[in-house]
Amino acid sequence: MGRPRRLVAGVAVVCLSVLLGIVVAVSLFLTSSRTVVLVGQDTVVRPTMTGDAVVQTGPLLPDFRLRDVGSVGVTLTLGKTEVGSVEELVERYGFIATDPTAQVGKVEDVVVDMALSAGLRGLGVGLVPIAFYLLLGRHRRGQLFRGLRTRQGILALALLLVLPVLIWQPWESSEETQEEQGTWQSLADFVGSEVTLPEETRDIEVRTGPVTTQTKRLVLSAIDTYDKSKAFYTAAAEGAADLELREPEDDETVALLVSDRHDNIGMDRVARAIGEAAGATVVLDAGDDTSTGQPWEAFSLDSLAGTFEDWDRFGVAGNHDHGTFVSTYLADAGWTMLDGEVVDAPWGGTLLGVDDPRSSGLGNWRDESGLSFTEVGTRLADAACDAEERISTVLVHDANLGREALARGCVDLVVGGHTHVHSGPDVVEGENGATGYTWTNGTTGGAAYAIAVGSKPRREAEVSLVTYADGRPTGLQLVRLNTDGSWVVGEWTPITPAP
């Protein structure tokens, strides 16, 4: 009889451990939260079991809800950001909504990570009864179970059962809030029948309360930005696939050069479509992906990383990316961020690059901090000329940073951006007689100064295509998207760097 009794006791302990682990894991998961940067704002992410996605925007805008997004829902509470006005913030919302893939993926990753963390903690708590059972031993377990039949044992068991309730305190309640007084209604009902909504927005619900005319105007502004942005960039991406671009030979590699995106995530899928049409498999990022280099611009980097996640990716930071945030963020996302060291390139040659040493604001002024622009250019030239193999490409934000390396005749091609105006290819004969070239891409984001967010580019948006064969650059081609949606495709220009 002793063995069956021990077996039953063991099974009971295991069942108790599993139940305890599940309860703890679910409780921890549903009460957990993480703070990430979404849509340019510090955002608290909380999982729910409603299956709905709720965005709590704050006091100036109504909350939004999307029903039945999955078995697990989420509440997103938007917090601090950097913005000049509420109107600018609303325009940003509408613009990011045109391509939310990166932001949705970020939320999904965070929720999965919270679930795994809660599961591991639940497992740890669930193992406690088993460990306690084994540590007691058969003799002490017998003493313990016999003690439960006594008055003191019953009292101890009762206290043990009451303890979770005391910690939980289900009788606690908060005052009714303004948020709870609001009711949900469809976006169509909120804006009125006189407004025609995009089809994909009609499942969105709005929490209504005392709505002012100003609040409704802001929502309508976001819808307008969304509608115009989505239409423009969708048409551009579709049109890019039909462009007549030079196609690479079997022994050639094509790299897509982007620069000065300045947070324009709408152009990312357009740039990808151009690259695919040209057979590109590598992306070179010449910097200024942001306007200030601050964490609130993570949405731009998320979009860039997601768009080219299956390509070979190399980049440098521009003067508007000044600081460590942009370079660190992209490096964590799998990009090779060049730091003055020679690296092997996917086309078989070598690649060299370095971040821009300057810091810029939203205007056209510049600061130099630490090493000067000239000093960094000299060190870059030293690294190029000291390399065992001739450098096929120098990637910098401003092509002038590679001027000294070209003058010494140590590189085949210097590519950059910064000026927002295309130039090149310009041939440079080095002091050793070796020929090299310089090429400047315009602004991929179509940015005016450092601002590119809007329903369409603020000026012509450009990317460049660099062709490589036998490890060296052999040709360049410019592709430009005008603000009216028309295209300019430059002729493929062959280059012949020094043997």
Coordinates of C-alpha atoms in Angstrom, one line a residue:
M1 CA 0.0 0.0 0.0
G2 CA 3.0 2.3 0.6
R3 CA 4.1 2.5 -3.1
P4 CA 0.6 3.4 -4.6
R5 CA 0.2 6.0 -1.9
R6 CA 3.6 7.6 -2.8
L7 CA 2.7 7.4 -6.5
V8 CA -0.6 9.2 -5.9
A9 CA 1.1 11.8 -3.8
G10 CA 3.8 12.3 -6.5
V11 CA 1.1 12.8 -9.2
A12 CA -0.7 15.2 -7.0
V13 CA 2.4 17.3 -6.5
V14 CA 3.2 17.3 -10.2
C15 CA -0.4 18.4 -11.0
L16 CA -0.2 21.1 -8.3
S17 CA 3.1 22.3 -9.8
V18 CA 1.7 22.5 -13.4
L19 CA -1.4 24.3 -12.2
L20 CA 0.7 26.7 -10.1
G21 CA 3.1 27.4 -13.0
I22 CA 0.3 28.1 -15.4
V23 CA -1.5 30.4 -13.1
V24 CA 1.6 32.3 -12.3
A25 CA 2.7 32.5 -15.9
V26 CA -0.7 33.8 -17.1
S27 CA -0.9 36.3 -14.2
L28 CA 2.6 37.6 -14.9
F29 CA 1.9 37.9 -18.6
L30 CA -1.3 39.8 -18.3
T31 CA 0.2 42.2 -15.7
S32 CA 3.5 42.7 -17.5
S33 CA 4.4 45.7 -19.7
R34 CA 7.3 46.9 -21.8
T35 CA 8.3 50.4 -23.0
V36 CA 9.4 50.6 -26.6
V37 CA 9.5 53.4 -29.2
L38 CA 6.6 53.1 -31.6
V39 CA 5.4 55.7 -34.2
G40 CA 8.0 58.0 -32.8
Q41 CA 6.8 57.9 -29.2
D42 CA 7.7 56.2 -26.0
T43 CA 5.0 53.5 -25.8
V44 CA 3.9 51.2 -23.0
V45 CA 2.9 47.8 -24.4
R46 CA 0.5 45.7 -22.3
P47 CA -1.0 42.3 -23.4
T48 CA -4.7 41.5 -22.9
M49 CA -7.0 38.6 -23.5
T50 CA -9.6 40.6 -25.4
G51 CA -8.1 39.9 -28.8
D52 CA -8.3 43.6 -29.7
A53 CA -5.6 46.2 -30.3
V54 CA -6.2 49.4 -28.4
V55 CA -4.2 52.6 -29.0
Q56 CA -4.4 55.1 -26.1
T57 CA -3.3 58.3 -27.7
G58 CA -3.6 60.7 -24.7
P59 CA -5.8 63.7 -23.9
L60 CA -5.7 65.4 -27.3
L61 CA -6.9 62.6 -29.5
P62 CA -9.5 59.9 -29.1
D63 CA -8.4 56.3 -28.5
F64 CA -8.5 53.8 -31.4
R65 CA -9.4 50.1 -31.4
L66 CA -9.0 47.4 -34.0
R67 CA -11.1 44.3 -33.2
D68 CA -10.1 40.7 -33.3
V69 CA -6.4 41.0 -34.2
G70 CA -5.6 37.6 -32.7
S71 CA -6.0 35.3 -29.7
V72 CA -4.0 37.8 -27.6
G73 CA -4.8 41.5 -27.7
V74 CA -2.6 44.5 -26.8
T75 CA -3.0 47.9 -25.3
L76 CA -0.6 50.6 -26.5
T77 CA -0.3 53.7 -24.4
L78 CA 1.5 56.5 -26.3
G79 CA 3.8 58.7 -24.3
K80 CA 6.5 61.3 -24.8
T81 CA 7.9 62.3 -28.2
E82 CA 9.6 65.3 -29.9
V83 CA 7.3 67.2 -32.1
G84 CA 6.7 70.8 -33.1
S85 CA 2.9 70.8 -32.9
V86 CA -0.1 68.5 -32.6
E87 CA -0.8 68.9 -36.3
E88 CA 2.7 67.7 -37.1
L89 CA 2.2 64.7 -34.8
V90 CA -1.1 63.8 -36.4
E91 CA 0.5 64.0 -39.8
R92 CA 3.2 61.7 -38.6
Y93 CA 0.6 59.2 -37.5
G94 CA -1.1 59.2 -40.8
F95 CA 2.1 58.9 -42.7
I96 CA 3.4 55.9 -40.6
A97 CA 0.1 54.2 -41.0
T98 CA 0.6 53.9 -44.7
D99 CA 3.2 51.2 -44.1
P100 CA 2.9 49.9 -40.5
T101 CA 4.6 46.5 -41.1
A102 CA 7.7 47.3 -39.1
Q103 CA 5.7 48.8 -36.2
V104 CA 3.3 45.8 -36.1
G105 CA 6.2 43.4 -36.2
K106 CA 7.9 45.2 -33.3
V107 CA 4.8 44.9 -31.2
E108 CA 4.4 41.2 -32.0
D109 CA 8.1 40.6 -31.0
V110 CA 7.6 42.4 -27.7
V111 CA 4.4 40.5 -26.8
V112 CA 6.1 37.1 -27.7
D113 CA 9.1 38.1 -25.6
M114 CA 6.8 39.0 -22.6
A115 CA 5.0 35.6 -23.0
L116 CA 8.3 33.7 -23.0
S117 CA 9.6 35.7 -20.0
A118 CA 6.3 35.0 -18.1
G119 CA 6.4 31.3 -19.1
L120 CA 10.0 30.9 -17.7
R121 CA 9.1 32.6 -14.4
G122 CA 5.9 30.4 -14.2
L123 CA 8.1 27.3 -14.8
G124 CA 10.4 28.4 -12.0
V125 CA 7.6 28.9 -9.5
G126 CA 5.9 25.6 -10.6
L127 CA 9.1 23.7 -9.8
V128 CA 9.0 24.9 -6.2
P129 CA 6.5 22.4 -4.9
I130 CA 8.4 19.5 -6.6
A131 CA 11.7 20.7 -5.1
F132 CA 10.1 21.1 -1.7
Y133 CA 8.5 17.6 -1.9
L134 CA 11.8 16.0 -2.8
L135 CA 13.8 17.9 -0.2
L136 CA 11.6 16.9 2.7
G137 CA 12.1 13.2 2.2
R138 CA 9.6 10.5 2.9
H139 CA 9.9 10.6 6.7
R140 CA 9.4 14.4 7.0
R141 CA 6.6 14.4 4.4
G142 CA 4.8 11.9 6.7
Q143 CA 5.2 14.1 9.7
L144 CA 3.9 17.1 7.7
F145 CA 0.8 15.4 6.4
R146 CA 0.0 14.0 9.8
G147 CA 0.4 17.5 11.2
L148 CA -2.3 18.7 8.9
R149 CA -4.9 16.7 10.8
T150 CA -4.2 18.8 14.0
R151 CA -5.8 22.1 14.9
Q152 CA -2.5 24.0 14.2
G153 CA -2.2 22.3 10.9
I154 CA -5.7 23.2 9.7
L155 CA -5.0 26.8 10.8
A156 CA -1.7 26.9 8.8
L157 CA -3.4 25.5 5.7
A158 CA -6.2 28.0 5.9
L159 CA -3.6 30.9 6.2
L160 CA -1.8 29.4 3.2
L161 CA -4.9 29.4 1.1
V162 CA -5.9 33.0 2.2
L163 CA -2.4 34.4 1.4
P164 CA -2.9 34.6 -2.4
V165 CA -6.3 36.4 -1.9
L166 CA -4.6 39.0 0.4
I167 CA -2.0 39.6 -2.2
W168 CA -4.5 39.9 -5.0
Q169 CA -7.0 42.0 -3.1
P170 CA -9.9 41.7 -5.6
W171 CA -12.1 44.1 -3.6
E172 CA -9.8 47.1 -4.5
S173 CA -11.4 49.4 -7.1
S174 CA -10.5 52.7 -8.8
E175 CA -12.7 55.7 -9.4
E176 CA -14.5 55.8 -12.7
T177 CA -12.3 57.6 -15.3
Q178 CA -13.1 59.8 -18.3
E179 CA -11.8 56.9 -20.4
E180 CA -14.3 54.4 -19.0
Q181 CA -17.2 56.8 -19.6
G182 CA -16.4 56.9 -23.3
T183 CA -18.1 54.4 -25.8
W184 CA -16.7 52.8 -28.9
Q185 CA -18.1 53.7 -32.3
S186 CA -16.9 53.0 -35.8
L187 CA -14.6 55.5 -37.5
A188 CA -17.2 56.0 -40.2
D189 CA -19.8 57.1 -37.6
F190 CA -17.2 59.3 -35.9
V191 CA -16.2 61.3 -38.9
G192 CA -19.7 61.4 -40.5
S193 CA -21.3 60.2 -43.7
E194 CA -19.9 63.2 -45.7
V195 CA -16.4 61.7 -45.4
T196 CA -15.3 58.8 -47.7
L197 CA -12.9 56.5 -45.8
P198 CA -10.3 54.2 -47.3
E199 CA -11.6 50.7 -47.3
E200 CA -8.9 49.4 -44.9
T201 CA -9.8 51.9 -42.2
R202 CA -13.4 51.0 -41.9
D203 CA -12.8 48.3 -39.2
I204 CA -11.2 50.9 -36.9
E205 CA -13.3 52.0 -33.9
V206 CA -12.9 55.2 -31.9
R207 CA -13.6 55.8 -28.2
T208 CA -15.9 58.8 -28.1
G209 CA -16.5 61.2 -25.3
P210 CA -17.0 65.0 -25.3
V211 CA -15.6 65.4 -28.9
T212 CA -14.7 68.9 -30.0
T213 CA -14.6 70.2 -33.6
Q214 CA -10.8 70.5 -33.3
T215 CA -10.4 66.8 -32.3
K216 CA -12.4 65.7 -35.3
R217 CA -10.4 68.0 -37.6
L218 CA -7.2 66.4 -36.4
V219 CA -8.5 62.9 -37.0
L220 CA -9.7 63.9 -40.5
S221 CA -6.2 65.4 -41.1
A222 CA -4.6 62.0 -40.2
I223 CA -7.0 60.2 -42.6
D224 CA -6.2 62.6 -45.4
T225 CA -2.4 62.2 -44.9
Y226 CA -2.8 58.4 -44.8
D227 CA -5.0 58.3 -48.0
K228 CA -2.7 60.5 -50.0
S229 CA 0.5 58.9 -48.8
K230 CA -0.7 55.4 -49.4
A231 CA -1.9 56.2 -52.9
F232 CA 1.3 58.0 -53.9
Y233 CA 3.8 55.5 -52.6
T234 CA 1.8 52.5 -53.6
A235 CA 1.6 53.8 -57.2
A236 CA 5.3 54.6 -57.1
A237 CA 6.3 51.2 -55.9
E238 CA 4.2 49.5 -58.6
G239 CA 5.6 51.9 -61.3
A240 CA 9.2 51.1 -60.2
A241 CA 8.7 47.5 -61.0
D242 CA 8.1 48.4 -64.6
L243 CA 11.1 50.7 -65.1
E244 CA 13.5 49.9 -67.9
L245 CA 16.8 49.5 -65.9
R246 CA 20.0 47.9 -66.9
E247 CA 20.0 44.2 -65.9
P248 CA 23.2 42.7 -64.5
E249 CA 25.2 40.0 -66.3
D250 CA 25.7 36.6 -64.5
D251 CA 29.1 37.7 -63.2
E252 CA 27.9 41.1 -62.0
T253 CA 26.6 42.4 -58.6
V254 CA 24.3 45.4 -58.3
A255 CA 24.2 47.5 -55.1
L256 CA 21.4 50.0 -54.3
L257 CA 22.6 53.3 -52.9
V258 CA 20.3 55.3 -50.7
S259 CA 21.0 58.5 -48.7
D260 CA 19.2 61.2 -46.8
R261 CA 15.9 59.4 -46.2
H262 CA 15.1 61.7 -43.3
D263 CA 12.4 59.5 -41.9
N264 CA 10.5 59.0 -45.2
I265 CA 9.5 55.4 -44.7
G266 CA 7.2 55.6 -47.7
M267 CA 10.2 55.6 -50.1
D268 CA 11.6 52.4 -48.6
R269 CA 9.3 50.1 -50.5
V270 CA 9.8 52.2 -53.6
A271 CA 13.6 51.9 -53.3
R272 CA 13.3 48.2 -52.8
A273 CA 11.1 47.9 -55.9
I274 CA 13.8 49.8 -57.9
G275 CA 16.5 47.6 -56.6
E276 CA 14.6 44.4 -57.4
A277 CA 13.9 45.7 -60.9
A278 CA 17.6 46.2 -61.4
G279 CA 18.7 42.9 -59.8
A280 CA 20.2 44.4 -56.8
T281 CA 21.2 42.3 -53.8
V282 CA 23.2 44.8 -51.7
V283 CA 22.1 48.1 -50.1
L284 CA 24.5 50.8 -49.3
D285 CA 23.1 53.4 -46.9
A286 CA 25.0 56.8 -47.0
G287 CA 23.4 58.1 -43.9
D288 CA 20.9 60.8 -42.7
D289 CA 18.2 58.2 -42.2
T290 CA 16.8 60.5 -39.5
S291 CA 16.4 64.2 -38.9
T292 CA 17.9 64.5 -35.4
G293 CA 19.4 61.0 -34.6
Q294 CA 17.0 60.7 -31.6
P295 CA 15.2 57.5 -30.3
W296 CA 11.8 58.8 -31.3
E297 CA 12.9 58.2 -34.9
A298 CA 13.3 54.5 -34.4
F299 CA 10.2 54.0 -36.6
S300 CA 12.3 55.1 -39.6
L301 CA 15.1 52.6 -38.8
D302 CA 12.6 49.8 -38.2
S303 CA 11.2 50.4 -41.7
L304 CA 14.6 50.5 -43.3
A305 CA 15.7 47.3 -41.5
G306 CA 12.6 45.4 -42.3
T307 CA 12.5 46.5 -46.0
F308 CA 16.0 45.2 -46.7
E309 CA 16.3 42.4 -44.1
D310 CA 17.2 39.7 -46.7
W311 CA 19.8 41.8 -48.5
D312 CA 23.5 42.4 -47.7
R313 CA 23.4 45.7 -45.8
F314 CA 26.1 48.3 -45.2
G315 CA 25.8 51.8 -43.8
V316 CA 27.3 54.9 -42.2
A317 CA 25.7 57.6 -40.1
G318 CA 25.2 61.1 -41.5
N319 CA 25.5 64.5 -39.9
H320 CA 21.8 64.5 -38.9
D321 CA 22.3 61.0 -37.4
H322 CA 24.9 62.4 -35.1
G323 CA 25.4 60.4 -31.9
T324 CA 25.4 56.6 -31.3
F325 CA 21.7 55.8 -31.5
V326 CA 21.3 55.3 -35.3
S327 CA 24.5 53.3 -35.8
T328 CA 23.8 51.1 -32.7
Y329 CA 20.2 50.5 -33.7
L330 CA 21.0 49.5 -37.2
A331 CA 23.9 47.3 -36.1
D332 CA 21.6 45.5 -33.7
A333 CA 19.2 45.0 -36.6
G334 CA 21.9 43.1 -38.6
W335 CA 23.5 46.0 -40.6
T336 CA 27.3 46.2 -41.0
M337 CA 28.0 49.8 -39.9
L338 CA 31.4 50.9 -41.2
D339 CA 33.8 52.4 -38.7
G340 CA 37.0 53.1 -40.6
E341 CA 38.0 49.5 -41.0
V342 CA 38.3 47.7 -44.3
V343 CA 35.7 44.9 -44.8
D344 CA 35.1 42.3 -47.5
A345 CA 32.3 43.3 -49.8
P346 CA 29.6 40.9 -51.3
W347 CA 30.8 41.7 -54.8
G348 CA 34.3 40.3 -54.1
G349 CA 36.2 43.5 -53.5
T350 CA 36.7 45.6 -50.4
L351 CA 34.6 48.3 -48.8
L352 CA 35.6 51.1 -46.5
G353 CA 33.5 53.8 -44.7
V354 CA 33.1 55.9 -41.6
D355 CA 30.4 58.0 -40.0
D356 CA 30.2 61.7 -40.7
P357 CA 32.0 63.6 -37.9
R358 CA 29.6 66.6 -38.0
S359 CA 26.4 67.4 -36.1
S360 CA 23.6 69.3 -37.7
G361 CA 20.2 70.6 -36.6
L362 CA 17.1 70.9 -38.8
G363 CA 18.6 73.8 -40.7
N364 CA 21.8 74.1 -42.8
W365 CA 24.2 74.9 -40.1
R366 CA 27.0 72.5 -39.0
D367 CA 29.1 71.8 -36.0
E368 CA 32.3 69.8 -35.9
S369 CA 32.9 67.9 -32.7
G370 CA 35.9 65.8 -31.8
L371 CA 38.0 65.2 -35.0
S372 CA 37.5 67.8 -37.8
F373 CA 36.1 66.8 -41.1
T374 CA 39.5 67.2 -42.7
E375 CA 41.2 65.0 -40.0
V376 CA 38.7 62.2 -40.5
G377 CA 39.2 62.4 -44.3
T378 CA 42.9 62.1 -43.8
R379 CA 42.6 59.1 -41.5
L380 CA 40.2 57.5 -44.0
A381 CA 42.7 58.0 -46.8
D382 CA 45.5 56.5 -44.6
A383 CA 43.3 53.4 -44.0
A384 CA 42.6 53.1 -47.7
C385 CA 46.2 53.4 -48.8
D386 CA 47.5 51.1 -46.1
A387 CA 45.1 48.3 -47.2
E388 CA 46.6 45.2 -48.8
E389 CA 44.1 45.3 -51.6
R390 CA 42.9 48.4 -53.5
I391 CA 39.6 49.6 -52.1
S392 CA 36.8 49.2 -54.6
T393 CA 34.3 51.5 -52.8
V394 CA 34.4 54.1 -50.0
L395 CA 30.9 54.7 -48.5
V396 CA 30.6 58.0 -46.7
H397 CA 27.8 60.5 -46.0
D398 CA 29.5 63.4 -47.8
A399 CA 31.6 62.4 -50.8
N400 CA 34.1 65.1 -49.9
L401 CA 35.1 63.0 -46.9
G402 CA 36.7 60.6 -49.5
R403 CA 38.4 63.4 -51.4
E404 CA 41.9 62.8 -49.9
A405 CA 41.7 59.0 -50.6
L406 CA 40.9 59.7 -54.2
A407 CA 43.6 62.3 -54.5
R408 CA 46.2 59.7 -53.3
G409 CA 44.8 57.2 -55.9
C410 CA 43.9 54.5 -53.4
V411 CA 40.2 53.9 -54.2
D412 CA 38.1 53.1 -57.2
L413 CA 34.9 54.8 -56.2
V414 CA 33.6 57.2 -53.5
V415 CA 29.8 57.3 -53.0
G416 CA 27.8 59.5 -50.7
G417 CA 24.9 61.9 -50.4
H418 CA 24.4 64.9 -48.0
T419 CA 23.9 67.7 -50.6
H420 CA 20.4 66.4 -51.7
V421 CA 21.6 67.1 -55.3
H422 CA 23.0 64.5 -57.6
S423 CA 26.5 64.8 -59.1
G424 CA 28.9 62.5 -60.9
P425 CA 30.4 60.4 -62.0
D426 CA 33.4 62.7 -61.7
V427 CA 36.8 61.2 -62.6
V428 CA 39.7 62.0 -60.3
E429 CA 43.3 61.2 -61.2
G430 CA 45.4 60.4 -58.2
E431 CA 48.9 61.6 -57.5
N432 CA 50.1 58.1 -58.3
G433 CA 48.4 58.2 -61.7
A434 CA 45.5 55.8 -60.7
T435 CA 42.0 56.8 -61.7
G436 CA 39.1 56.9 -59.3
Y437 CA 35.5 58.3 -59.4
T438 CA 33.2 60.1 -57.1
W439 CA 29.4 59.9 -57.1
T440 CA 26.8 61.8 -55.0
N441 CA 23.2 60.6 -54.7
G442 CA 20.4 63.0 -54.1
T443 CA 17.9 62.6 -51.3
T444 CA 16.1 59.2 -51.3
G445 CA 13.5 60.7 -48.9
G446 CA 12.8 63.7 -51.2
A447 CA 13.7 65.9 -48.2
A448 CA 13.8 69.7 -48.0
Y449 CA 16.5 70.4 -45.5
A450 CA 16.1 67.5 -43.0
I451 CA 12.4 67.1 -43.3
A452 CA 10.8 64.5 -45.6
V453 CA 7.7 63.3 -43.7
G454 CA 4.5 64.1 -45.7
S455 CA 2.0 62.7 -48.1
K456 CA 4.6 62.7 -50.9
P457 CA 8.3 63.8 -51.3
R458 CA 9.0 67.4 -50.8
R459 CA 11.4 67.4 -53.7
E460 CA 12.8 64.8 -56.2
A461 CA 13.6 61.5 -54.5
E462 CA 16.6 59.6 -55.8
V463 CA 18.4 56.3 -55.5
S464 CA 21.5 55.1 -57.4
L465 CA 22.5 51.7 -58.8
V466 CA 26.2 50.6 -58.7
T467 CA 27.3 47.7 -60.8
Y468 CA 30.3 45.6 -59.8
A469 CA 32.3 42.9 -61.7
D470 CA 35.4 41.0 -60.6
G471 CA 35.3 42.9 -57.3
R472 CA 35.4 46.4 -58.8
P473 CA 32.8 49.0 -59.8
T474 CA 32.0 49.1 -63.6
G475 CA 29.0 51.4 -63.9
L476 CA 26.5 53.7 -62.3
Q477 CA 22.8 54.6 -62.9
L478 CA 20.5 57.2 -61.4
V479 CA 16.8 56.7 -60.8
R480 CA 14.7 59.7 -59.8
L481 CA 11.0 59.9 -58.7
N482 CA 9.5 63.4 -59.2
T483 CA 7.0 65.0 -56.9
D484 CA 4.2 64.4 -59.5
G485 CA 4.9 60.7 -59.6
S486 CA 6.8 60.7 -62.9
W487 CA 10.2 59.0 -63.4
V488 CA 13.6 60.0 -64.6
V489 CA 15.9 57.0 -65.4
G490 CA 19.5 58.0 -66.1
E491 CA 21.6 56.2 -68.6
W492 CA 23.9 53.5 -67.2
T493 CA 27.3 55.1 -67.2
P494 CA 30.3 52.8 -67.4
I495 CA 33.4 53.7 -65.3
T496 CA 36.9 52.3 -65.7
P497 CA 39.0 52.7 -62.5
A498 CA 42.7 52.1 -62.6
P499 CA 43.9 48.6 -63.3

